PDB file of C-alpha atoms in Angstrom:
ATOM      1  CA  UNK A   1     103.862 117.609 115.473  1.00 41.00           C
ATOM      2  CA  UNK A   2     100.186 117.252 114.908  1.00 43.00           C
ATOM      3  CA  UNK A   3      98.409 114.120 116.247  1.00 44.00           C
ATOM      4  CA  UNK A   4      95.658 112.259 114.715  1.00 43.00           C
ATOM      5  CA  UNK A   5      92.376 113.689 115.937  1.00 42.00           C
ATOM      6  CA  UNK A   6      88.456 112.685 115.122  1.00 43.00           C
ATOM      7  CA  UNK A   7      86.417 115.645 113.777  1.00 45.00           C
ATOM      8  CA  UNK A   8      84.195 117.349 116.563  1.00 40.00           C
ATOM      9  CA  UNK A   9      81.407 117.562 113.460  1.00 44.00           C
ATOM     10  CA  UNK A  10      81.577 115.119 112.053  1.00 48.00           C
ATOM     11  CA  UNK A  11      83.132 112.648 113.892  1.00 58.00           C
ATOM     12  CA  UNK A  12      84.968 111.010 111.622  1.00 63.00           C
ATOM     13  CA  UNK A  13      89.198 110.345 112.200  1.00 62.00           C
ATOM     14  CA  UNK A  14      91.079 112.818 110.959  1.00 68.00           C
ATOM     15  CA  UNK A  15      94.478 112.032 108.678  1.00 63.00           C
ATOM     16  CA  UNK A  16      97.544 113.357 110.143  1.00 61.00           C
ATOM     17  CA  UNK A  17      99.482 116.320 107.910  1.00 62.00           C
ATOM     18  CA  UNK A  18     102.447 114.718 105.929  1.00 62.00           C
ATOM     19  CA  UNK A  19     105.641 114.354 107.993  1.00 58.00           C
ATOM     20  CA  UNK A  20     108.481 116.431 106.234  1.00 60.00           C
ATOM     21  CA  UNK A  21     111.237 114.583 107.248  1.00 61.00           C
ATOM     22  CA  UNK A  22     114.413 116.983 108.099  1.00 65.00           C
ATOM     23  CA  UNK A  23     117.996 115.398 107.547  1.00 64.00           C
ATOM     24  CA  UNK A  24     119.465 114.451 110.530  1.00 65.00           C
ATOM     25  CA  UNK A  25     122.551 116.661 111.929  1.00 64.00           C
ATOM     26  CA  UNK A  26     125.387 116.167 110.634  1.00 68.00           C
ATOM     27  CA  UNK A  27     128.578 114.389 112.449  1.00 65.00           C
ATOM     28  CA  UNK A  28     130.730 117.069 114.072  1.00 67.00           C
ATOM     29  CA  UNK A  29     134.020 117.821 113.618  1.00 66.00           C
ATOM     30  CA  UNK A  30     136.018 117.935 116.581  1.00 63.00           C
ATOM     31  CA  UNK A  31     139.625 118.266 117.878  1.00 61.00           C
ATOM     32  CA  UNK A  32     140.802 115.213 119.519  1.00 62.00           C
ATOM     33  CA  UNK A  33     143.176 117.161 121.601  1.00 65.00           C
ATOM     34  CA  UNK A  34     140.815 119.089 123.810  1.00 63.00           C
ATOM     35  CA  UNK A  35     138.905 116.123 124.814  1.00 65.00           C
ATOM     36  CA  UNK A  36     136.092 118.458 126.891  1.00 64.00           C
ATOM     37  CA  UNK A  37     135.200 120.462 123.941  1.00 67.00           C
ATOM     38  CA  UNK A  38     134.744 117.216 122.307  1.00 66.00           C
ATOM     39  CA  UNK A  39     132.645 115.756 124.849  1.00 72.00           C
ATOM     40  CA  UNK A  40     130.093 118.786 124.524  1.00 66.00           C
ATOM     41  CA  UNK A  41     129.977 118.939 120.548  1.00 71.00           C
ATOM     42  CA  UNK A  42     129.377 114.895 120.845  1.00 67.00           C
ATOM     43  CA  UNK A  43     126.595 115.762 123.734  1.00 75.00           C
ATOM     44  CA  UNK A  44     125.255 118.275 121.632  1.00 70.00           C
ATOM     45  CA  UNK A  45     125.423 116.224 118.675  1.00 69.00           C
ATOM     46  CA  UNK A  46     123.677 112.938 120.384  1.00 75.00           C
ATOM     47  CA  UNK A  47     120.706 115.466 121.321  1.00 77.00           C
ATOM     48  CA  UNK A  48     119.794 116.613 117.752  1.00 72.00           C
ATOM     49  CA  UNK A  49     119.459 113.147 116.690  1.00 73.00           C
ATOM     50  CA  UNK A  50     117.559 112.139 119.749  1.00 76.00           C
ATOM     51  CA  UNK A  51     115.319 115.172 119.039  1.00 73.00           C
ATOM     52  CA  UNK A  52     114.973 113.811 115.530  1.00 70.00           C
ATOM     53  CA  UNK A  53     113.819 110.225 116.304  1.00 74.00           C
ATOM     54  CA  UNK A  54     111.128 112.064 118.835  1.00 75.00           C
ATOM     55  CA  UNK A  55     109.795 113.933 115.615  1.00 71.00           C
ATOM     56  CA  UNK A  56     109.862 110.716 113.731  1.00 71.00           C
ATOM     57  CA  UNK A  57     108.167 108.516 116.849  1.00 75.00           C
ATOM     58  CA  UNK A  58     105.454 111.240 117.415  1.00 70.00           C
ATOM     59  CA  UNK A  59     104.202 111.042 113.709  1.00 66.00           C
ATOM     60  CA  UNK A  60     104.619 107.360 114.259  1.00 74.00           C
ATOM     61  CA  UNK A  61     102.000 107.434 117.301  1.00 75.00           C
ATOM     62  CA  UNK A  62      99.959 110.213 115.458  1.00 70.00           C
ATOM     63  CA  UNK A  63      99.564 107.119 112.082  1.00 68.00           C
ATOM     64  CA  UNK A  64      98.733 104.951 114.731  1.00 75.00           C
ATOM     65  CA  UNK A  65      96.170 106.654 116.309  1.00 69.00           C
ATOM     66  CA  UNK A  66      94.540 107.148 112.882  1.00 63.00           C
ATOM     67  CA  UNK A  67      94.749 103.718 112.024  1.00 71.00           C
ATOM     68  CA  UNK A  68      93.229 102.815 115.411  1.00 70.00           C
ATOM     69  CA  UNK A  69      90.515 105.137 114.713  1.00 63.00           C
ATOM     70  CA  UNK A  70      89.791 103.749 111.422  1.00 59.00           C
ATOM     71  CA  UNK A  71      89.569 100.016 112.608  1.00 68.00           C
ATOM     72  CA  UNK A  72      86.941 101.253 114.953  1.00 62.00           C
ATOM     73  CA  UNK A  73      85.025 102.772 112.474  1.00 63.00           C
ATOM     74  CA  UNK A  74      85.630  99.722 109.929  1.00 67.00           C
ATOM     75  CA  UNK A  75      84.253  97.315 112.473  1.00 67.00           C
ATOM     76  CA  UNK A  76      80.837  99.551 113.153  1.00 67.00           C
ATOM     77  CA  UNK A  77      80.416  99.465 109.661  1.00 69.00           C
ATOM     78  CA  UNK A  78      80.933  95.643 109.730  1.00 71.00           C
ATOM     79  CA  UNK A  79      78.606  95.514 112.587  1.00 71.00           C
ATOM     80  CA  UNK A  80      76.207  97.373 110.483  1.00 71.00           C
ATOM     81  CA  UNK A  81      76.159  95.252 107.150  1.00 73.00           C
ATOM     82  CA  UNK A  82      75.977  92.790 109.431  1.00 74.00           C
ATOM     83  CA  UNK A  83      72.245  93.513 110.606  1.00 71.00           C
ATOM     84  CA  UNK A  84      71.218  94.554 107.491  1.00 73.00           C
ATOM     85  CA  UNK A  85      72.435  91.074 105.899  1.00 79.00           C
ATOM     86  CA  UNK A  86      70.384  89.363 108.639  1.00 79.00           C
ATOM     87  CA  UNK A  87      67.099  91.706 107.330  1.00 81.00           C
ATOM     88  CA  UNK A  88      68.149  90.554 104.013  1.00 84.00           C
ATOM     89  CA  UNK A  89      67.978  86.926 104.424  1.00 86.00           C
ATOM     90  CA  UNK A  90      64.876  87.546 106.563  1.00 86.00           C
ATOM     91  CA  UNK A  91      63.036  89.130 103.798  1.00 88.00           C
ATOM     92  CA  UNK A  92      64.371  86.610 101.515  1.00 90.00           C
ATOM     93  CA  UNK A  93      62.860  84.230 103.300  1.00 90.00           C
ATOM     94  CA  UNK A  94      59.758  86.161 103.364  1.00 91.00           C
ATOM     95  CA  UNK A  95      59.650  86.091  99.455  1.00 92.00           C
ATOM     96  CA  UNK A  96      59.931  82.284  99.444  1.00 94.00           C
ATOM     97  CA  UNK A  97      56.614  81.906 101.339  1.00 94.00           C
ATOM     98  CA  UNK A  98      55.139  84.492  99.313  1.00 95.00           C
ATOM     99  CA  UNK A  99      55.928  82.338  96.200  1.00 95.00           C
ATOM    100  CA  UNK A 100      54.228  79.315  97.774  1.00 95.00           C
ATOM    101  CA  UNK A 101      51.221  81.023  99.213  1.00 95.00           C
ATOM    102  CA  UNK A 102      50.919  82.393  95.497  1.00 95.00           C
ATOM    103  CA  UNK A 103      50.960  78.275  94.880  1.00 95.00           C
ATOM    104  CA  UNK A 104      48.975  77.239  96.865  1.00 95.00           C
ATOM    105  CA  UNK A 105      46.461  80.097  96.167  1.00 94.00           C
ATOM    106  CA  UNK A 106      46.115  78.921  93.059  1.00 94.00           C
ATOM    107  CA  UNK A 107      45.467  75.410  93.737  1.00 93.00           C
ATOM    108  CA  UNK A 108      42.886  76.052  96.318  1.00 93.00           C
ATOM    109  CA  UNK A 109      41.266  78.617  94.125  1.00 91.00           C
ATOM    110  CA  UNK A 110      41.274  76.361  90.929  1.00 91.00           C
ATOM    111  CA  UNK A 111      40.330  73.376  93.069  1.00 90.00           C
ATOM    112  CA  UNK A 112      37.169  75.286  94.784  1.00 88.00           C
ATOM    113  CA  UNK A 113      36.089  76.657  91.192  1.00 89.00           C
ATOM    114  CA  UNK A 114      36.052  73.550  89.328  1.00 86.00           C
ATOM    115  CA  UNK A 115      33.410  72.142  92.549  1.00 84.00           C
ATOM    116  CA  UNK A 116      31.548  74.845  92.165  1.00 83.00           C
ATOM    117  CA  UNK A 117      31.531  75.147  88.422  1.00 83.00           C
ATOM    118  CA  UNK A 118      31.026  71.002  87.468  1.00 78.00           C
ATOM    119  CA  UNK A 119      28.563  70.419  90.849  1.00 76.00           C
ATOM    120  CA  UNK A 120      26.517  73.197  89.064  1.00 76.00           C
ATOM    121  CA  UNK A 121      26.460  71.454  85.606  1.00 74.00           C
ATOM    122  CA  UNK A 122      25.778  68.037  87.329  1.00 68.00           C
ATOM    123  CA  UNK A 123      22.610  69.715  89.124  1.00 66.00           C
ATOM    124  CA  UNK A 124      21.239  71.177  85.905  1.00 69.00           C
ATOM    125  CA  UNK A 125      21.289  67.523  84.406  1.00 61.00           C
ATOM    126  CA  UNK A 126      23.706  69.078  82.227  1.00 59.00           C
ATOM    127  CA  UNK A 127      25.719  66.338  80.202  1.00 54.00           C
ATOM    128  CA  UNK A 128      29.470  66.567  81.197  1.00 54.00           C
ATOM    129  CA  UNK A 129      30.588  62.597  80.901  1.00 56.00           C
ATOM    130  CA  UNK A 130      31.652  61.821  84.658  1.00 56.00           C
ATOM    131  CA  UNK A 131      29.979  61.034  87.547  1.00 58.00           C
ATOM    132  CA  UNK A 132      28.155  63.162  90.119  1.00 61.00           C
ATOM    133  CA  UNK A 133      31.155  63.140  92.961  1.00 73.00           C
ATOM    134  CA  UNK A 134      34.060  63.712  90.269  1.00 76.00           C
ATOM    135  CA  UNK A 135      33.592  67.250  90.435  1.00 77.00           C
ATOM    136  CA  UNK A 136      34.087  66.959  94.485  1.00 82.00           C
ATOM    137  CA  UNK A 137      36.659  63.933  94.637  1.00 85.00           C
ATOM    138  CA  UNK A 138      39.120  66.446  91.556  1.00 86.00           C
ATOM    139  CA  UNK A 139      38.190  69.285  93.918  1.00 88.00           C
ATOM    140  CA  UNK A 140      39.023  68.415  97.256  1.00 90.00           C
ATOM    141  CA  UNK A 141      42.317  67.018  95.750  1.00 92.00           C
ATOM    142  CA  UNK A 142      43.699  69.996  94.448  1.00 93.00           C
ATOM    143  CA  UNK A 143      42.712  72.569  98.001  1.00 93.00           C
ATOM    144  CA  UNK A 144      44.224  69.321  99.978  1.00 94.00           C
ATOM    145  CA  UNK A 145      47.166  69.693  97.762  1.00 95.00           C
ATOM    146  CA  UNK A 146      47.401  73.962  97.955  1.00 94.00           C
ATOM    147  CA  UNK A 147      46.751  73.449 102.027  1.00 95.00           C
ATOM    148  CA  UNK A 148      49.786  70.391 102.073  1.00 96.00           C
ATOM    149  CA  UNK A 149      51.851  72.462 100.548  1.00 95.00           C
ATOM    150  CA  UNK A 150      50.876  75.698 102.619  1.00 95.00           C
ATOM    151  CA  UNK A 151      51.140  73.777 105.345  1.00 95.00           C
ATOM    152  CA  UNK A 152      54.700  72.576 104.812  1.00 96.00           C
ATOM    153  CA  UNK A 153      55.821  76.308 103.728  1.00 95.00           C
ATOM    154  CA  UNK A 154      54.536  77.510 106.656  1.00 95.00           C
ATOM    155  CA  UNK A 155      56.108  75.160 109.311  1.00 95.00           C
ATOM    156  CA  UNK A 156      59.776  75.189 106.923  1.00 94.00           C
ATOM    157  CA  UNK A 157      59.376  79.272 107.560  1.00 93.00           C
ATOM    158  CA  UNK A 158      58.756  78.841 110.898  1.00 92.00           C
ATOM    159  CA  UNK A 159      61.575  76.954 112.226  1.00 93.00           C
ATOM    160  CA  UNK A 160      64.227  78.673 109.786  1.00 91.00           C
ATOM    161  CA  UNK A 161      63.320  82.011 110.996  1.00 89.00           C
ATOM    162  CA  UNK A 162      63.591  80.316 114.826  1.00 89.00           C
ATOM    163  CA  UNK A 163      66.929  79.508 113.731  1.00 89.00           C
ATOM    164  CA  UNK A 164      67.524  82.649 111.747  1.00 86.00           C
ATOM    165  CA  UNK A 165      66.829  84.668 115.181  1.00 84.00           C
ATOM    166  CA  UNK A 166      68.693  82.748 117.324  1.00 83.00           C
ATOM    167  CA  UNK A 167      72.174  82.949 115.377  1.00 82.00           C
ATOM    168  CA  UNK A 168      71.600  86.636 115.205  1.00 80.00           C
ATOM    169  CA  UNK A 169      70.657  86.658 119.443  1.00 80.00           C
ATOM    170  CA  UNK A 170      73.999  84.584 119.498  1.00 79.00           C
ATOM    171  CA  UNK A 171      75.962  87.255 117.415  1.00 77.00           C
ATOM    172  CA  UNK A 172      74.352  89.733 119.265  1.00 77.00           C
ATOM    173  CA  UNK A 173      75.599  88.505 122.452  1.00 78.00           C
ATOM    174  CA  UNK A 174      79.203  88.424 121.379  1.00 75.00           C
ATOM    175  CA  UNK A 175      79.051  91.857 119.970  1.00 73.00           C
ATOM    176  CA  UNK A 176      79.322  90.953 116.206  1.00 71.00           C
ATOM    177  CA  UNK A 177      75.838  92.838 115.324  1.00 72.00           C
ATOM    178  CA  UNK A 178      73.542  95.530 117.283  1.00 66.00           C
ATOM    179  CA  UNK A 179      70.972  93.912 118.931  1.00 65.00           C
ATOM    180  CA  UNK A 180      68.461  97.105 118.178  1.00 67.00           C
ATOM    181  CA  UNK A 181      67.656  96.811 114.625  1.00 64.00           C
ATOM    182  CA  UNK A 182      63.861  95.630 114.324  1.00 66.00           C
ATOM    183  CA  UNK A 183      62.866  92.295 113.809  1.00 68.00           C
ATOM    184  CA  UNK A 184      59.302  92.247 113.095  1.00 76.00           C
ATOM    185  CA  UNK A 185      56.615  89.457 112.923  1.00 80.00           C
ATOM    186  CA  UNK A 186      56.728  88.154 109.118  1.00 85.00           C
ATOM    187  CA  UNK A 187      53.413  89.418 107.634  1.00 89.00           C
ATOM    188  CA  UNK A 188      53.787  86.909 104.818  1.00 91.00           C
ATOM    189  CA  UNK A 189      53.447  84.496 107.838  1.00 92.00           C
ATOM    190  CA  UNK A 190      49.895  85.748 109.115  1.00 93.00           C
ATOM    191  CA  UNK A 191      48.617  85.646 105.761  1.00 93.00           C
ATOM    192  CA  UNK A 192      49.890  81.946 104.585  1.00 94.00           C
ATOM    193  CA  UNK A 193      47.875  81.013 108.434  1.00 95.00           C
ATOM    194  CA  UNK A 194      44.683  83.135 107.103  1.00 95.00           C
ATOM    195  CA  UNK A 195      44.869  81.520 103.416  1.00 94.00           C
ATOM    196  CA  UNK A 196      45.844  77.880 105.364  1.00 95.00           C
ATOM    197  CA  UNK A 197      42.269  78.840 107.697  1.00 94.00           C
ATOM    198  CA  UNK A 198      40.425  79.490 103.852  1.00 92.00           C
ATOM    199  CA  UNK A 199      41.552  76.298 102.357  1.00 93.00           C
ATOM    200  CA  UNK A 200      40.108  74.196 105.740  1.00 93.00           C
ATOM    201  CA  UNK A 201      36.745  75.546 105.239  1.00 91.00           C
ATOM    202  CA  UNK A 202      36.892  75.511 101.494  1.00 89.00           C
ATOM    203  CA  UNK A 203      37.457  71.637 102.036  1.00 91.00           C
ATOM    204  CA  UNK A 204      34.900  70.901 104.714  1.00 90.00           C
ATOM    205  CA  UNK A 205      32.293  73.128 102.372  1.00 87.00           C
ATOM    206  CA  UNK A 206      32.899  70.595  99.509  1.00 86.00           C
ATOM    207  CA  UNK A 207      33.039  67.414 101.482  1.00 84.00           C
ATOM    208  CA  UNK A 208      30.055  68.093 103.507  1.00 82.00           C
ATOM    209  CA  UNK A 209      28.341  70.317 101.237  1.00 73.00           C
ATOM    210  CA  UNK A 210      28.224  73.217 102.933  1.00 67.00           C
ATOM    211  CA  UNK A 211      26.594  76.883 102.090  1.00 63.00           C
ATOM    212  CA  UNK A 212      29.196  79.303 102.424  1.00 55.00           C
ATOM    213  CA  UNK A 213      28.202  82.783 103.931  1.00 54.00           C
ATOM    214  CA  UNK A 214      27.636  85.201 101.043  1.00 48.00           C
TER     215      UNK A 214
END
């Protein structure tokens, strides 16, 4: 009877052969009147069908084995999806800040050129109907409003990625995910802190008129 065995190459569980069941032996006819001749066809008997339930019980053991062997591999794979659903929602995550730094890009961009572009018009005694610190007041409102808003991405990414790392440390520890898989700093995250740097000095040029370099 052939056992369930994993594949030396490739390692994965091997499915045992299909059990051709025999037909157990059949009852024996014996003579009641010789009562020792009886006893050894019965003996004989009782030992074919014990040999038959051993077939059955070691293809029984060998199914088990390959289920065992499968459940291992089901739960690695588990394991695995796991991780890679954690990377998932990290990158997820990643894509929201993207979205607002795109935001508040904008709003410090558009902010900063309208300064620029009405303070220039204002010096040239250029007629544009509003005063000389609209340009500036309109200005300074729209960066403050790109770094608010980069500031409250960047602290919401922050502590949900804190959080994000500490359920998977927690999983890690009870041996529901591999605690290998990378988990590297969130580039998105330097570069919201850079463009956050930008809009500070974009705001302090306006408000006290300041030369940028370049």
């Amino acid at each position: 009877m052939s056992h369930a065995s994993k594949d030396s190459n490739a390692g994965e569980p091997t499915r045992p052969a299909k059990f051709v069941e025999t037909a157990p032996p059949p009852l024996p006819q014996v003579d009641a009147s010789d009562a020792d001749a009886a006893s050894v066809t019965y003996s004989h008997y009782r030992t074919g069908l014990s040999n038959h339930r051993t077939q059955l019980s070691e293809h029984r053991t060998s199914l088990s084995e390959y289920r065992t062997d499968l459940s291992g591999e089901r739960t690695e794979m588990s394991m695995r999806r796991t991780g890679l659903s954690f990377q998932r929602t990290r990158m997820s995550a990643d894509r929201t800040l993207m979205s607002i730094i795109r935001t508040a890009l904008s709003l410090i961009g558009f902010g900063f050129t309208i300064y620029q572009v009405f303070s220039k018009m204002v010096a040239n005694a250029l007629h544009v109907g509003f005063g000389g610190d609209a340009p500036r007041n309109f200005g300074v409102a729209l960066v403050a409003l790109g770094v608010l808003l980069l500031t409250l991405g960047i602290v919401y990414h922050i502590r949900y990625m804190r959080a994000l790392r500490g359920e998977r440390e927690a999983m890690a520890r009870e041996g529901l995910v591999h605690a290998d898989s990378p988990y590297p700093l969130s580039l998105s995250l330097v570069t919201a802190v850079l463009l956050w740097g930008i809009g500070l000095v974009a705001i302090a040029s306006m408000v006290f008129d300041l030369t940028l370099p370049g």
